[in-house]
């Protein structure tokens, strides 16, 4: 589901005023990107069920595979502060149409914010609305682990002890 609604209430998501506030925070977070290698700046802002906003920007490293995406930085900040219920995330780039989260971030979003609405935006005011579920159909989720881990028939106590609670 991708929607470019510009006026009134945003379909399937939050009221326009709240959405605009979140995209604004993502655009501002973009300014904090540390991206000397790609020079591609990304900002993210997420909204928790309790109304708290956490932001992130991409943080790169001379060892390229260690680069952190903006979405994951924001998610880690929220989780580290004890938040688990994330309703929405705005992701800001200067790309037109607004760039979509990478495959790795889609997987992490599915784990940490599976019900989130996403607002992909840029400074020109373009906003594409979608969802985590729409971006990652047929995802590998925690519930897959409940169907047994190959070779241990679900009897491996270590697997049981470390398995996270499945999403309801
Ligand atoms: N990047 C993000 O922050 N989020 C994404 O979803 C895609 C890519 C960052 C990683 C890297 O620092 C730069 O953008 C170029 O790939």
PDB file of C-alpha atoms and ligand atoms in Angstrom:
ATOM      1  CA  UNK A   1       0.000   0.000   0.000  1.00  0.00           C
ATOM      2  CA  UNK A   2       1.517   3.275  -1.074  1.00  0.00           C
ATOM      3  CA  UNK A   3      -0.472   6.450  -0.832  1.00  0.00           C
ATOM      4  CA  UNK A   4       0.442  10.000  -1.703  1.00  0.00           C
ATOM      5  CA  UNK A   5      -2.479  11.698   0.018  1.00  0.00           C
ATOM      6  CA  UNK A   6      -1.626  15.338   0.725  1.00  0.00           C
ATOM      7  CA  UNK A   7      -4.695  16.829   2.408  1.00  0.00           C
ATOM      8  CA  UNK A   8      -6.992  16.009   5.322  1.00  0.00           C
ATOM      9  CA  UNK A   9      -6.687  12.728   7.148  1.00  0.00           C
ATOM     10  CA  UNK A  10      -4.066  10.349   5.839  1.00  0.00           C
ATOM     11  CA  UNK A  11      -5.600   7.046   4.761  1.00  0.00           C
ATOM     12  CA  UNK A  12      -4.858   4.165   7.114  1.00  0.00           C
ATOM     13  CA  UNK A  13      -2.470   6.247   9.193  1.00  0.00           C
ATOM     14  CA  UNK A  14      -2.502   9.150  11.587  1.00  0.00           C
ATOM     15  CA  UNK A  15      -4.013  12.627  11.256  1.00  0.00           C
ATOM     16  CA  UNK A  16      -2.119  14.857   8.849  1.00  0.00           C
ATOM     17  CA  UNK A  17      -0.905  17.214  11.574  1.00  0.00           C
ATOM     18  CA  UNK A  18       0.715  14.365  13.524  1.00  0.00           C
ATOM     19  CA  UNK A  19       2.156  12.874  10.349  1.00  0.00           C
ATOM     20  CA  UNK A  20       3.655  16.230   9.370  1.00  0.00           C
ATOM     21  CA  UNK A  21       5.233  16.568  12.811  1.00  0.00           C
ATOM     22  CA  UNK A  22       6.840  13.139  12.465  1.00  0.00           C
ATOM     23  CA  UNK A  23       8.175  13.748   8.939  1.00  0.00           C
ATOM     24  CA  UNK A  24       9.570  17.062  10.156  1.00  0.00           C
ATOM     25  CA  UNK A  25      11.455  15.263  12.921  1.00  0.00           C
ATOM     26  CA  UNK A  26      12.836  12.740  10.412  1.00  0.00           C
ATOM     27  CA  UNK A  27      13.990  15.527   8.105  1.00  0.00           C
ATOM     28  CA  UNK A  28      15.704  17.262  11.031  1.00  0.00           C
ATOM     29  CA  UNK A  29      17.305  13.994  12.169  1.00  0.00           C
ATOM     30  CA  UNK A  30      18.815  13.694   8.694  1.00  0.00           C
ATOM     31  CA  UNK A  31      21.030  16.659   9.534  1.00  0.00           C
ATOM     32  CA  UNK A  32      22.802  14.524  12.155  1.00  0.00           C
ATOM     33  CA  UNK A  33      23.829  11.810   9.686  1.00  0.00           C
ATOM     34  CA  UNK A  34      27.481  10.800   9.755  1.00  0.00           C
ATOM     35  CA  UNK A  35      27.913   9.673   6.170  1.00  0.00           C
ATOM     36  CA  UNK A  36      31.347  10.738   4.889  1.00  0.00           C
ATOM     37  CA  UNK A  37      31.576   7.709   2.572  1.00  0.00           C
ATOM     38  CA  UNK A  38      28.243   7.575   0.769  1.00  0.00           C
ATOM     39  CA  UNK A  39      27.329  11.238   1.406  1.00  0.00           C
ATOM     40  CA  UNK A  40      23.760   9.934   1.425  1.00  0.00           C
ATOM     41  CA  UNK A  41      21.989  11.291   4.488  1.00  0.00           C
ATOM     42  CA  UNK A  42      19.000   9.489   5.985  1.00  0.00           C
ATOM     43  CA  UNK A  43      16.878  10.516   8.969  1.00  0.00           C
ATOM     44  CA  UNK A  44      14.259   8.520  10.835  1.00  0.00           C
ATOM     45  CA  UNK A  45      11.720   9.426  13.500  1.00  0.00           C
ATOM     46  CA  UNK A  46       9.418   6.930  15.170  1.00  0.00           C
ATOM     47  CA  UNK A  47       6.362   7.427  17.329  1.00  0.00           C
ATOM     48  CA  UNK A  48       5.556   5.121  20.244  1.00  0.00           C
ATOM     49  CA  UNK A  49       2.066   4.267  21.452  1.00  0.00           C
ATOM     50  CA  UNK A  50       2.653   6.559  24.428  1.00  0.00           C
ATOM     51  CA  UNK A  51       3.457   9.501  22.174  1.00  0.00           C
ATOM     52  CA  UNK A  52       7.234   9.532  22.562  1.00  0.00           C
ATOM     53  CA  UNK A  53       9.374  10.269  19.510  1.00  0.00           C
ATOM     54  CA  UNK A  54      12.803   8.714  18.931  1.00  0.00           C
ATOM     55  CA  UNK A  55      15.035   9.742  16.077  1.00  0.00           C
ATOM     56  CA  UNK A  56      18.005   8.271  14.247  1.00  0.00           C
ATOM     57  CA  UNK A  57      20.364   9.043  11.386  1.00  0.00           C
ATOM     58  CA  UNK A  58      22.718   6.843   9.418  1.00  0.00           C
ATOM     59  CA  UNK A  59      26.130   6.448  11.015  1.00  0.00           C
ATOM     60  CA  UNK A  60      28.836   5.158   8.687  1.00  0.00           C
ATOM     61  CA  UNK A  61      32.194   3.509   9.292  1.00  0.00           C
ATOM     62  CA  UNK A  62      35.428   3.214   7.328  1.00  0.00           C
ATOM     63  CA  UNK A  63      34.769  -0.512   7.546  1.00  0.00           C
ATOM     64  CA  UNK A  64      31.741  -0.192   5.290  1.00  0.00           C
ATOM     65  CA  UNK A  65      29.693  -3.216   6.429  1.00  0.00           C
ATOM     66  CA  UNK A  66      29.501  -1.673   9.895  1.00  0.00           C
ATOM     67  CA  UNK A  67      27.426   1.286   8.673  1.00  0.00           C
ATOM     68  CA  UNK A  68      24.248   1.781  10.664  1.00  0.00           C
ATOM     69  CA  UNK A  69      21.009   2.708   8.906  1.00  0.00           C
ATOM     70  CA  UNK A  70      18.884   5.553  10.283  1.00  0.00           C
ATOM     71  CA  UNK A  71      15.872   3.292  10.851  1.00  0.00           C
ATOM     72  CA  UNK A  72      17.834   0.867  13.003  1.00  0.00           C
ATOM     73  CA  UNK A  73      19.438   3.664  15.020  1.00  0.00           C
ATOM     74  CA  UNK A  74      15.964   5.039  15.845  1.00  0.00           C
ATOM     75  CA  UNK A  75      14.613   1.577  16.686  1.00  0.00           C
ATOM     76  CA  UNK A  76      17.586   0.830  18.946  1.00  0.00           C
ATOM     77  CA  UNK A  77      17.114   4.147  20.772  1.00  0.00           C
ATOM     78  CA  UNK A  78      13.442   3.376  21.417  1.00  0.00           C
ATOM     79  CA  UNK A  79      14.093  -0.198  22.534  1.00  0.00           C
ATOM     80  CA  UNK A  80      17.014   0.843  24.734  1.00  0.00           C
ATOM     81  CA  UNK A  81      14.667   3.292  26.464  1.00  0.00           C
ATOM     82  CA  UNK A  82      12.231   0.442  27.119  1.00  0.00           C
ATOM     83  CA  UNK A  83       9.669   1.134  24.411  1.00  0.00           C
ATOM     84  CA  UNK A  84       8.167  -1.758  22.466  1.00  0.00           C
ATOM     85  CA  UNK A  85       4.942  -0.464  20.900  1.00  0.00           C
ATOM     86  CA  UNK A  86       5.851   1.553  17.824  1.00  0.00           C
ATOM     87  CA  UNK A  87       2.977   2.889  15.759  1.00  0.00           C
ATOM     88  CA  UNK A  88       4.726   4.812  13.034  1.00  0.00           C
ATOM     89  CA  UNK A  89       8.068   5.758  11.574  1.00  0.00           C
ATOM     90  CA  UNK A  90       9.001   8.506   9.134  1.00  0.00           C
ATOM     91  CA  UNK A  91      12.094   8.016   6.975  1.00  0.00           C
ATOM     92  CA  UNK A  92      13.620  11.062   5.282  1.00  0.00           C
ATOM     93  CA  UNK A  93      15.959  11.230   2.303  1.00  0.00           C
ATOM     94  CA  UNK A  94      16.365  13.749  -0.513  1.00  0.00           C
ATOM     95  CA  UNK A  95      15.456  11.119  -3.083  1.00  0.00           C
ATOM     96  CA  UNK A  96      12.370  11.598  -5.266  1.00  0.00           C
ATOM     97  CA  UNK A  97      10.203   9.637  -4.962  1.00  0.00           C
ATOM     98  CA  UNK A  98      11.237   9.143  -1.328  1.00  0.00           C
ATOM     99  CA  UNK A  99      13.576   6.191  -0.829  1.00  0.00           C
ATOM    100  CA  UNK A 100      12.303   3.011   0.783  1.00  0.00           C
ATOM    101  CA  UNK A 101      13.999   1.182   3.690  1.00  0.00           C
ATOM    102  CA  UNK A 102      16.675  -1.337   2.687  1.00  0.00           C
ATOM    103  CA  UNK A 103      16.029  -5.065   2.955  1.00  0.00           C
ATOM    104  CA  UNK A 104      17.921  -5.357   6.234  1.00  0.00           C
ATOM    105  CA  UNK A 105      15.888  -2.585   7.819  1.00  0.00           C
ATOM    106  CA  UNK A 106      12.660  -4.191   6.624  1.00  0.00           C
ATOM    107  CA  UNK A 107      13.598  -7.353   8.488  1.00  0.00           C
ATOM    108  CA  UNK A 108      14.511  -5.427  11.645  1.00  0.00           C
ATOM    109  CA  UNK A 109      11.308  -3.364  11.393  1.00  0.00           C
ATOM    110  CA  UNK A 110       9.315  -6.604  11.103  1.00  0.00           C
ATOM    111  CA  UNK A 111      10.914  -7.844  14.314  1.00  0.00           C
ATOM    112  CA  UNK A 112      10.751  -4.620  16.356  1.00  0.00           C
ATOM    113  CA  UNK A 113       7.847  -2.624  14.882  1.00  0.00           C
ATOM    114  CA  UNK A 114       5.702  -5.047  12.852  1.00  0.00           C
ATOM    115  CA  UNK A 115       2.537  -2.954  13.067  1.00  0.00           C
ATOM    116  CA  UNK A 116       4.134   0.367  12.161  1.00  0.00           C
ATOM    117  CA  UNK A 117       2.871   2.668   9.437  1.00  0.00           C
ATOM    118  CA  UNK A 118       5.753   4.182   7.461  1.00  0.00           C
ATOM    119  CA  UNK A 119       5.969   7.653   5.980  1.00  0.00           C
ATOM    120  CA  UNK A 120       8.737   7.909   3.399  1.00  0.00           C
ATOM    121  CA  UNK A 121       9.445  11.563   2.831  1.00  0.00           C
ATOM    122  CA  UNK A 122      11.766  14.188   1.389  1.00  0.00           C
ATOM    123  CA  UNK A 123      12.259  17.945   1.809  1.00  0.00           C
ATOM    124  CA  UNK A 124      10.058  18.645  -1.229  1.00  0.00           C
ATOM    125  CA  UNK A 125       7.001  17.561   0.732  1.00  0.00           C
ATOM    126  CA  UNK A 126       6.538  14.212  -0.969  1.00  0.00           C
ATOM    127  CA  UNK A 127       5.228  11.578   1.460  1.00  0.00           C
ATOM    128  CA  UNK A 128       4.649   7.954   0.526  1.00  0.00           C
ATOM    129  CA  UNK A 129       2.632   6.027   3.089  1.00  0.00           C
ATOM    130  CA  UNK A 130       3.139   2.302   3.448  1.00  0.00           C
ATOM    131  CA  UNK A 131       3.472  -0.308   6.194  1.00  0.00           C
ATOM    132  CA  UNK A 132       6.139  -2.675   7.441  1.00  0.00           C
ATOM    133  CA  UNK A 133       3.937  -5.608   6.478  1.00  0.00           C
ATOM    134  CA  UNK A 134       3.460  -4.279   2.937  1.00  0.00           C
ATOM    135  CA  UNK A 135       7.217  -3.878   2.472  1.00  0.00           C
ATOM    136  CA  UNK A 136       8.052  -7.380   3.644  1.00  0.00           C
ATOM    137  CA  UNK A 137       5.485  -9.938   2.512  1.00  0.00           C
ATOM    138  CA  UNK A 138       5.999 -13.549   3.581  1.00  0.00           C
ATOM    139  CA  UNK A 139       8.523 -12.381   6.163  1.00  0.00           C
ATOM    140  CA  UNK A 140      10.632 -14.623   8.349  1.00  0.00           C
ATOM    141  CA  UNK A 141       9.242 -13.860  11.808  1.00  0.00           C
ATOM    142  CA  UNK A 142       9.759 -15.141  15.379  1.00  0.00           C
ATOM    143  CA  UNK A 143       6.796 -17.484  14.916  1.00  0.00           C
ATOM    144  CA  UNK A 144       8.829 -19.495  12.395  1.00  0.00           C
ATOM    145  CA  UNK A 145      11.061 -20.571  15.265  1.00  0.00           C
ATOM    146  CA  UNK A 146       8.053 -22.041  17.052  1.00  0.00           C
ATOM    147  CA  UNK A 147       7.687 -24.587  14.271  1.00  0.00           C
ATOM    148  CA  UNK A 148      10.866 -26.309  15.373  1.00  0.00           C
ATOM    149  CA  UNK A 149      14.519 -25.729  14.771  1.00  0.00           C
ATOM    150  CA  UNK A 150      16.087 -28.165  12.310  1.00  0.00           C
ATOM    151  CA  UNK A 151      17.859 -31.009  14.053  1.00  0.00           C
ATOM    152  CA  UNK A 152      16.611 -30.471  17.586  1.00  0.00           C
ATOM    153  CA  UNK A 153      12.877 -31.175  17.257  1.00  0.00           C
ATOM    154  CA  UNK A 154      12.231 -28.277  19.601  1.00  0.00           C
ATOM    155  CA  UNK A 155      14.056 -30.130  22.394  1.00  0.00           C
ATOM    156  CA  UNK A 156      17.184 -28.029  22.485  1.00  0.00           C
ATOM    157  CA  UNK A 157      16.940 -26.134  25.812  1.00  0.00           C
ATOM    158  CA  UNK A 158      19.342 -23.439  24.625  1.00  0.00           C
ATOM    159  CA  UNK A 159      17.073 -22.558  21.703  1.00  0.00           C
ATOM    160  CA  UNK A 160      14.066 -22.526  24.001  1.00  0.00           C
ATOM    161  CA  UNK A 161      15.799 -20.322  26.541  1.00  0.00           C
ATOM    162  CA  UNK A 162      16.838 -17.663  24.043  1.00  0.00           C
ATOM    163  CA  UNK A 163      13.758 -17.619  21.848  1.00  0.00           C
ATOM    164  CA  UNK A 164      11.885 -14.288  22.050  1.00  0.00           C
ATOM    165  CA  UNK A 165       8.171 -14.165  22.595  1.00  0.00           C
ATOM    166  CA  UNK A 166       6.313 -14.377  19.283  1.00  0.00           C
ATOM    167  CA  UNK A 167       4.237 -11.418  18.172  1.00  0.00           C
ATOM    168  CA  UNK A 168       0.543 -11.849  18.882  1.00  0.00           C
TER     169      UNK A 168
HETATM  170  N1  LIG B   1      20.711   3.851   4.567  1.00  0.00           N
HETATM  171  C1  LIG B   1      19.847   4.060   5.588  1.00  0.00           C
HETATM  172  O1  LIG B   1      20.150   4.764   6.560  1.00  0.00           O
HETATM  173  N2  LIG B   1      18.624   3.474   5.529  1.00  0.00           N
HETATM  174  C2  LIG B   1      18.205   2.684   4.503  1.00  0.00           C
HETATM  175  O2  LIG B   1      17.135   2.089   4.577  1.00  0.00           O
HETATM  176  C3  LIG B   1      19.016   2.580   3.295  1.00  0.00           C
HETATM  177  C4  LIG B   1      20.409   3.049   3.398  1.00  0.00           C
HETATM  178  C5  LIG B   1      22.035   4.453   4.644  1.00  0.00           C
HETATM  179  C6  LIG B   1      23.145   3.452   4.804  1.00  0.00           C
HETATM  180  C7  LIG B   1      24.319   4.198   4.238  1.00  0.00           C
HETATM  181  O3  LIG B   1      24.889   4.993   5.269  1.00  0.00           O
HETATM  182  C8  LIG B   1      23.710   5.115   3.196  1.00  0.00           C
HETATM  183  O4  LIG B   1      22.327   5.161   3.463  1.00  0.00           O
HETATM  184  C9  LIG B   1      23.922   4.661   1.759  1.00  0.00           C
HETATM  185  O5  LIG B   1      23.517   3.353   1.589  1.00  0.00           O
END
